[in-house]
Coordinates of C-alpha atoms and ligand atoms in Angstrom, one line a residue:
X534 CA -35.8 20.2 66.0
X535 CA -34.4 23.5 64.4
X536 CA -31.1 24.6 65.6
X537 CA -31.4 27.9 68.0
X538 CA -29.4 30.5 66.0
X539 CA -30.1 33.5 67.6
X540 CA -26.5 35.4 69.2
X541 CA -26.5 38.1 71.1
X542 CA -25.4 41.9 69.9
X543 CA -25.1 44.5 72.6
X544 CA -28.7 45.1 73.5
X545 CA -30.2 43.4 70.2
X546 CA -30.6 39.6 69.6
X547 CA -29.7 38.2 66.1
X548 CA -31.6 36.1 64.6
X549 CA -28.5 34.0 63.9
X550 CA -24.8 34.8 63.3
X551 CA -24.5 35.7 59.8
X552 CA -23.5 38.8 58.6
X553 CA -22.4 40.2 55.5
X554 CA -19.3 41.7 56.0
X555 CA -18.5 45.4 55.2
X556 CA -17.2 46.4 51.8
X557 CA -19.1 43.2 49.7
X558 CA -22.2 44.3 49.6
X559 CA -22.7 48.3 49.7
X560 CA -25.2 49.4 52.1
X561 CA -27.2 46.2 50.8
X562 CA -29.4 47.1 48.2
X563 CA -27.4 45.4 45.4
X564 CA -28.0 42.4 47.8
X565 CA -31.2 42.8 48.0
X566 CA -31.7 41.6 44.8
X567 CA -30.5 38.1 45.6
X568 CA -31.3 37.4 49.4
X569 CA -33.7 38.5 51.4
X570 CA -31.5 40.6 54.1
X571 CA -33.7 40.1 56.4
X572 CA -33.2 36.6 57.5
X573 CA -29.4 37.5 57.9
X574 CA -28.0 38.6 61.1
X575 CA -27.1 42.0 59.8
X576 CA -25.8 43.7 57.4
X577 CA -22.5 45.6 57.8
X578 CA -22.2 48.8 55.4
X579 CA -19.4 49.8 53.2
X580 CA -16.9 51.9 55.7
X581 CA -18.4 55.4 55.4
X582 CA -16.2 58.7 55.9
X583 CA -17.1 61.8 56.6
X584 CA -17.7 63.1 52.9
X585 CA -18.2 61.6 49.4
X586 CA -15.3 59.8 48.6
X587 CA -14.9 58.4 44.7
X588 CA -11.7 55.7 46.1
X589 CA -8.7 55.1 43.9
X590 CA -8.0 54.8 40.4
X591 CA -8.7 51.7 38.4
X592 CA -7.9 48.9 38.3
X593 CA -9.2 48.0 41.8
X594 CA -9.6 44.3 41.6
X595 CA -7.1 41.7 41.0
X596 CA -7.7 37.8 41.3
X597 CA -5.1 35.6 43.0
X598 CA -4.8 32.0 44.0
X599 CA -7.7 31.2 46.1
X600 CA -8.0 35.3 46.9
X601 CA -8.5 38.7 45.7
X602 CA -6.9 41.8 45.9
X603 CA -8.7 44.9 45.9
X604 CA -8.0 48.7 46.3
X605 CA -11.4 50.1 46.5
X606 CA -9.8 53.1 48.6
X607 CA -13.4 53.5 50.4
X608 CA -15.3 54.9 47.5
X609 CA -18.5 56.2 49.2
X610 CA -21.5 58.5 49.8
X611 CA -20.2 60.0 52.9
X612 CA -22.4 59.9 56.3
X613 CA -25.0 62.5 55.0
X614 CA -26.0 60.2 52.0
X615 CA -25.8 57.5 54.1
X616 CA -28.1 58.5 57.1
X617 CA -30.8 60.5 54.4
X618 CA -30.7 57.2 52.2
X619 CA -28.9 53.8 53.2
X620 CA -30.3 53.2 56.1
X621 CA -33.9 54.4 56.4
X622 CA -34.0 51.9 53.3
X623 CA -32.1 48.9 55.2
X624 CA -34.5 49.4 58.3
X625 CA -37.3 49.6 56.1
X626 CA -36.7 46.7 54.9
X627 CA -36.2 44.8 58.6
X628 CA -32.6 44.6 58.3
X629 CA -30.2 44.8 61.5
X630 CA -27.3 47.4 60.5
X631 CA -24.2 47.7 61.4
X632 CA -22.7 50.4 60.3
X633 CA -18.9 50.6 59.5
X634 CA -17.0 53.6 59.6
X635 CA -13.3 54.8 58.8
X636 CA -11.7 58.2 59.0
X637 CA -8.5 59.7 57.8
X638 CA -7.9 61.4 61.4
X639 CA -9.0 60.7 64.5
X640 CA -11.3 63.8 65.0
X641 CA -13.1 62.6 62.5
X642 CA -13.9 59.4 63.9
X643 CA -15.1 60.9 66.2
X644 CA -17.8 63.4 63.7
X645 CA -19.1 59.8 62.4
X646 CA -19.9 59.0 66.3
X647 CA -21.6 61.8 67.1
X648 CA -23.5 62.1 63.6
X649 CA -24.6 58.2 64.2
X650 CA -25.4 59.3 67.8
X651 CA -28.8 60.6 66.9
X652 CA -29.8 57.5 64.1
X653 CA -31.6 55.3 65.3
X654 CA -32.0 52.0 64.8
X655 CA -28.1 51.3 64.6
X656 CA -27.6 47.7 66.2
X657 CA -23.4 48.6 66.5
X658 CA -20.6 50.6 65.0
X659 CA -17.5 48.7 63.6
X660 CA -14.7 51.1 63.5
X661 CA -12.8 50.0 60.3
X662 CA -9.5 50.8 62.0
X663 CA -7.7 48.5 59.3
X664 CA -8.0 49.7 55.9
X665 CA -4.9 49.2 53.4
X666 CA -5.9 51.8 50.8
X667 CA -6.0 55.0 52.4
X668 CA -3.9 57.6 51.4
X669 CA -1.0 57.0 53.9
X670 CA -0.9 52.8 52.7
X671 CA 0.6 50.9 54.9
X672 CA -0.3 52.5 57.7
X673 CA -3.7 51.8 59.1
X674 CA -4.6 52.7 62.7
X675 CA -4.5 49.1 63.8
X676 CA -1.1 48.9 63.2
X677 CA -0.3 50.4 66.5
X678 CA -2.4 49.6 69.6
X679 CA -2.1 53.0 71.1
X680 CA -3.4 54.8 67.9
X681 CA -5.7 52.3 68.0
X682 CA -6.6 52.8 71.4
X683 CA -7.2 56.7 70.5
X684 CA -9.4 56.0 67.5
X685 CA -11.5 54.0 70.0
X686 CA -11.6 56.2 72.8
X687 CA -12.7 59.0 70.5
X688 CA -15.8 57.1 69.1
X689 CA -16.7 55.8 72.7
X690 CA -16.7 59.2 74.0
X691 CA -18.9 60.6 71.0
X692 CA -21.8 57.2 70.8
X693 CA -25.0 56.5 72.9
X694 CA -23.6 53.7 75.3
X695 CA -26.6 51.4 74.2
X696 CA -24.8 51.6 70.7
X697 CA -21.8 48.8 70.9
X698 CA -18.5 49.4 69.1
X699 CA -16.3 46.7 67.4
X700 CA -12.6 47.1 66.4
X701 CA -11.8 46.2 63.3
X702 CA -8.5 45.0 63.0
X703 CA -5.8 44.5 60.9
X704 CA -3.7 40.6 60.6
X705 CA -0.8 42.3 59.3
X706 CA 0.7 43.2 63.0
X707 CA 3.4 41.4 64.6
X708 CA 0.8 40.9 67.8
X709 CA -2.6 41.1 67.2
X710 CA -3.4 40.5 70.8
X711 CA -1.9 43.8 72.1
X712 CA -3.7 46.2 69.5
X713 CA -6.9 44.1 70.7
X714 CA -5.9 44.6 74.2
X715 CA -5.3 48.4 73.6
X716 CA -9.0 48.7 72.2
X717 CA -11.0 46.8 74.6
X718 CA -9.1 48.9 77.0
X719 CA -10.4 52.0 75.9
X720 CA -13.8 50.9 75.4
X721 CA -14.5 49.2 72.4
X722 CA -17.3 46.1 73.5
X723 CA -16.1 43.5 70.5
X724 CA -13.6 43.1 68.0
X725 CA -13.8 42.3 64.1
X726 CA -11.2 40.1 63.0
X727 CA -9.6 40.2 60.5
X728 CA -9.4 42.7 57.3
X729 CA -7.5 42.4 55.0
X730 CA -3.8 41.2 54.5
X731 CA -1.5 44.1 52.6
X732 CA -0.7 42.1 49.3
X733 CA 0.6 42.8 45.7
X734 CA 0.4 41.1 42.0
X735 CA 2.2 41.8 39.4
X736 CA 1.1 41.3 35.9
X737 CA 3.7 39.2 33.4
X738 CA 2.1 40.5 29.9
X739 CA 2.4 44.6 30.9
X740 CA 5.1 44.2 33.7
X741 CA 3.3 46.5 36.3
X742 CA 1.3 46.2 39.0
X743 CA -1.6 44.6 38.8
X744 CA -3.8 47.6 40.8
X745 CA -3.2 50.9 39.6
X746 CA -2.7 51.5 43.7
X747 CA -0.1 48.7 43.2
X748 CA -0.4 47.7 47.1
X749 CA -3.8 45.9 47.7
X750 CA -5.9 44.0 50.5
X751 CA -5.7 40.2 50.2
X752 CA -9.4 38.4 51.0
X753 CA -10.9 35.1 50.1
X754 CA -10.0 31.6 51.3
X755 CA -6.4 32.2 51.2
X756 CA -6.8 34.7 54.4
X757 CA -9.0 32.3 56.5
X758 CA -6.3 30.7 58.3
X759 CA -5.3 33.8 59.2
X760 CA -8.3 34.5 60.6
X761 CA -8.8 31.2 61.9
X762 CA -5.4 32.3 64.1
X763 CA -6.1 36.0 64.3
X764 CA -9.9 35.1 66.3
X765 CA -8.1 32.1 68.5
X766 CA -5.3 34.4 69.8
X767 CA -7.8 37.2 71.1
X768 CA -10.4 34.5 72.1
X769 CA -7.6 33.0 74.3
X770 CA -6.7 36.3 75.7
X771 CA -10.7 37.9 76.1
X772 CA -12.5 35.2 76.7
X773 CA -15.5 37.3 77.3
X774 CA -15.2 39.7 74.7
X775 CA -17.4 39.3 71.3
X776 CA -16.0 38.8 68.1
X777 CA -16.7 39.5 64.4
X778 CA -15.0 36.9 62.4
X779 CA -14.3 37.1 59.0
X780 CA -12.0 36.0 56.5
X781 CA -12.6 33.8 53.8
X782 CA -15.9 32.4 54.7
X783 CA -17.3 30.8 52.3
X784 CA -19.2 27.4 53.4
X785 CA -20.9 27.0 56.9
X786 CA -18.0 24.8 57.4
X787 CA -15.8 27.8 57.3
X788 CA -17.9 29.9 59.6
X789 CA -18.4 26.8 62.0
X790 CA -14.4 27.3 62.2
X791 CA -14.5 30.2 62.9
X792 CA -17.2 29.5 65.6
X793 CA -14.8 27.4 67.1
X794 CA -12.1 29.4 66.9
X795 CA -14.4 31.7 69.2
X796 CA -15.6 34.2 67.3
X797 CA -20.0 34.7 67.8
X798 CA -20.8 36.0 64.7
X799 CA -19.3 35.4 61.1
X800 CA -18.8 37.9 58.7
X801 CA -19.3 36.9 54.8
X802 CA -17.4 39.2 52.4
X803 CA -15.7 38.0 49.3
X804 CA -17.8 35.2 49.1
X805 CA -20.2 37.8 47.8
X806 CA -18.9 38.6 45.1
X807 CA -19.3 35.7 43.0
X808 CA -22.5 34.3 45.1
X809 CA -24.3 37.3 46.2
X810 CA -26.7 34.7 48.1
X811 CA -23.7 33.6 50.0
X812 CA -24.8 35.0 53.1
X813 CA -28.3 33.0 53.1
X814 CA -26.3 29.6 51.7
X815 CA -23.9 29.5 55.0
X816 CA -26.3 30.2 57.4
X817 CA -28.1 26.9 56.0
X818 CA -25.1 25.2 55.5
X819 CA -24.2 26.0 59.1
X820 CA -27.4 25.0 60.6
X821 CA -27.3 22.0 58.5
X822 CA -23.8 21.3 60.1
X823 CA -24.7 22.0 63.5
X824 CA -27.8 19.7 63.5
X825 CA -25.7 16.9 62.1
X826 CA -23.2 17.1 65.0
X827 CA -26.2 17.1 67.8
X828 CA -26.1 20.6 68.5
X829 CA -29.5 22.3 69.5
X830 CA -27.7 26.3 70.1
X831 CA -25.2 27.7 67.8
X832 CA -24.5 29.6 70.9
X833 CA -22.7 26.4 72.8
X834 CA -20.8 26.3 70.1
X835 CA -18.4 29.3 70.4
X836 CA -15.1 29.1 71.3
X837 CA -15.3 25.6 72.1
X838 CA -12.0 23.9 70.3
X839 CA -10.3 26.4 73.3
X840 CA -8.8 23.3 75.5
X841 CA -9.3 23.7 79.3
X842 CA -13.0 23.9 78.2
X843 CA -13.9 21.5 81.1
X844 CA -17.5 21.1 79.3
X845 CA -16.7 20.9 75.9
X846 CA -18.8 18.2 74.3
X847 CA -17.4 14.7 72.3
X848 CA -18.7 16.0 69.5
X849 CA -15.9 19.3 69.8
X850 CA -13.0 16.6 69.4
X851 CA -10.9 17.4 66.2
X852 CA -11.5 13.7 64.9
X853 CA -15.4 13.9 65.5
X854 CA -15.4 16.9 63.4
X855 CA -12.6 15.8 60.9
X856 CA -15.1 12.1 60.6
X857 CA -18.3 14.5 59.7
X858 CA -16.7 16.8 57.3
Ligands
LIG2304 O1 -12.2 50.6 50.5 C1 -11.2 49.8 50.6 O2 -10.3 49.8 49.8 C2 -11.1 48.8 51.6 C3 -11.4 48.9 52.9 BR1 -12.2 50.5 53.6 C4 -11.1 47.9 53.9 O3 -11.3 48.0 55.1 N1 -10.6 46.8 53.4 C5 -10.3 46.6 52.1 O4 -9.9 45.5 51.8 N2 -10.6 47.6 51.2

């Protein structure tokens, strides 16, 4: 027997929980040419802006242990290019899109709500409240729920109520659960956890920083425990409310933590980089994983290494898992 994949987004069933996350794969047509993005849950575009954006100076990519750094600085068509081009081509091609969006002020937040108010065929909005490389570095929305909050409230108030909105959030807070708190209060119907971390490399041979933005985000395997943390804090504290994760996935093992952790879909990002097929190898590594363990949904899955789960099955036990994998 197949293992039932299919989560629930808002109004839209997902075929099954895999997405690729924003930022590794465009608005998916570089994809495209590896996987069919189709059979994914969704894909989750670049974080568009307002206007064209060209991002930061190179260089914007740095390899560290286990993890890159990047400082893209949201390089971008800007939401005309995006709605006239990106994604009549992504629904063309029977892809679910979520589409990501950051602004440099919260009125203009709010312009990307009301211009993705009339597209249809938008299965959520993430609002990338969390990126490192903006102009003001350092200080991304998330970093304070209230501003957070504000960002929120300003997209909910501008979006077709049939359209969901997730938070994007940033790890590099001191309490993750309150700028989550502060955003579900003011409307936002899941949370995307995590971005990136704020990180820096140095190079030996030219004694500078490695980026030309020096400061970068921090992805890849080294993050996941971080994510791993970041998605079983909130899941503790909104036990009903969806979330995103992502962070370092890179096997269905990983996203089968993250699963766990409470998290009902997985986002694939860096993984992408190097194996733009990622997306299509966890979801079979997953489903693989699942039907080894006896489990016939992926949806009585999530959340379950919570304790106080009065029904959480054998197989949920720490050593069942640790003996399998
Ligand atoms: O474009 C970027 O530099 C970027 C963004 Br918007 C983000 O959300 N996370 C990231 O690591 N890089």
């Amino acid at each position: 027997m197949p293992v039932d994949m299919r989560v629930r987004l808002g109004q839209v069933d997902l075929p099954n929980p895999v997405l690729a996350a924003a930022g590794c794969a465009g608005a998916g047509r570089e994809l495209a040419q590896f996987t069919d993005i189709s059979r994914i849950g969704a894909v989750v575009s670049k974080s568009i802006m307002t206007e064209p954006w060209t991002g930061n100076p190179a260089p914007r990519l740095a390899e560290t242990p286990s993890g890159l750094l990047n400082s893209v600085g949201l390089q971008g068509p800007g939401i005309d290019a995006f709605l006239q081009r990106d994604l009549p081509w992504l629904l063309s091609r029977g892809t679910r899109v979520v589409v990501s969006i950051a602004g440099q002020t919260v009125r203009e937040y709010g312009v990307l709500a009301s211009r993705l108010a009339d597209a249809s065929g938008v299965s959520a909005v993430e609002i990338n409240l969390s990126c490192p490389n903006a102009e003001d570095a350092g200080r991304p929305f998330a970093l304070d729920p209230g501003t957070a909050g504000t960002v929120v409230a300003a997209v909910r108030g501008s979006l077709r109520y049939d359209i969901p909105v997730f938070a994007k959030l940033s790890p590099d807070v001191t309490d993750i659960v309150a700028v989550a708190g502060a955003c579900v209060a003011s409307g936002a119907d899941g949370l995307s956890l995590i971005n990136v971390l704020l990180g820096m490399a140095i190079d030996p041979g030219t004694m500078r920083p490695a980026l030309a933005g020096a400061y970068g985000g921090l992805s890849g395997p080294a993050i996941r425990p971080v994510a791993v943390r970041c998605v079983w804090q909130v899941r503790e504290a909104f036990p009903d409310v969806p979330i995103i994760g992502t962070g370092g996935v890179h096997t269905g093992r990983d996203a089968l933590e993250l699963l766990l952790a409470g998290a009902s879909m997985i986002g694939v990002g860096t993984a992408l980089i190097h194996d733009p097929s990622a997306c299509s190898r966890v979801l079979r590594e997953l489903e693989e994983d699942l039907a080894a363990i006896g489990v016939d949904r992926v949806a009585d899955i999530i959340g379950r290494a919570h304790g106080g789960n009065p029904q959480s099955p054998p197989w949920a036990r720490p050593a069942d898992l640790t003996g399998k994998m």
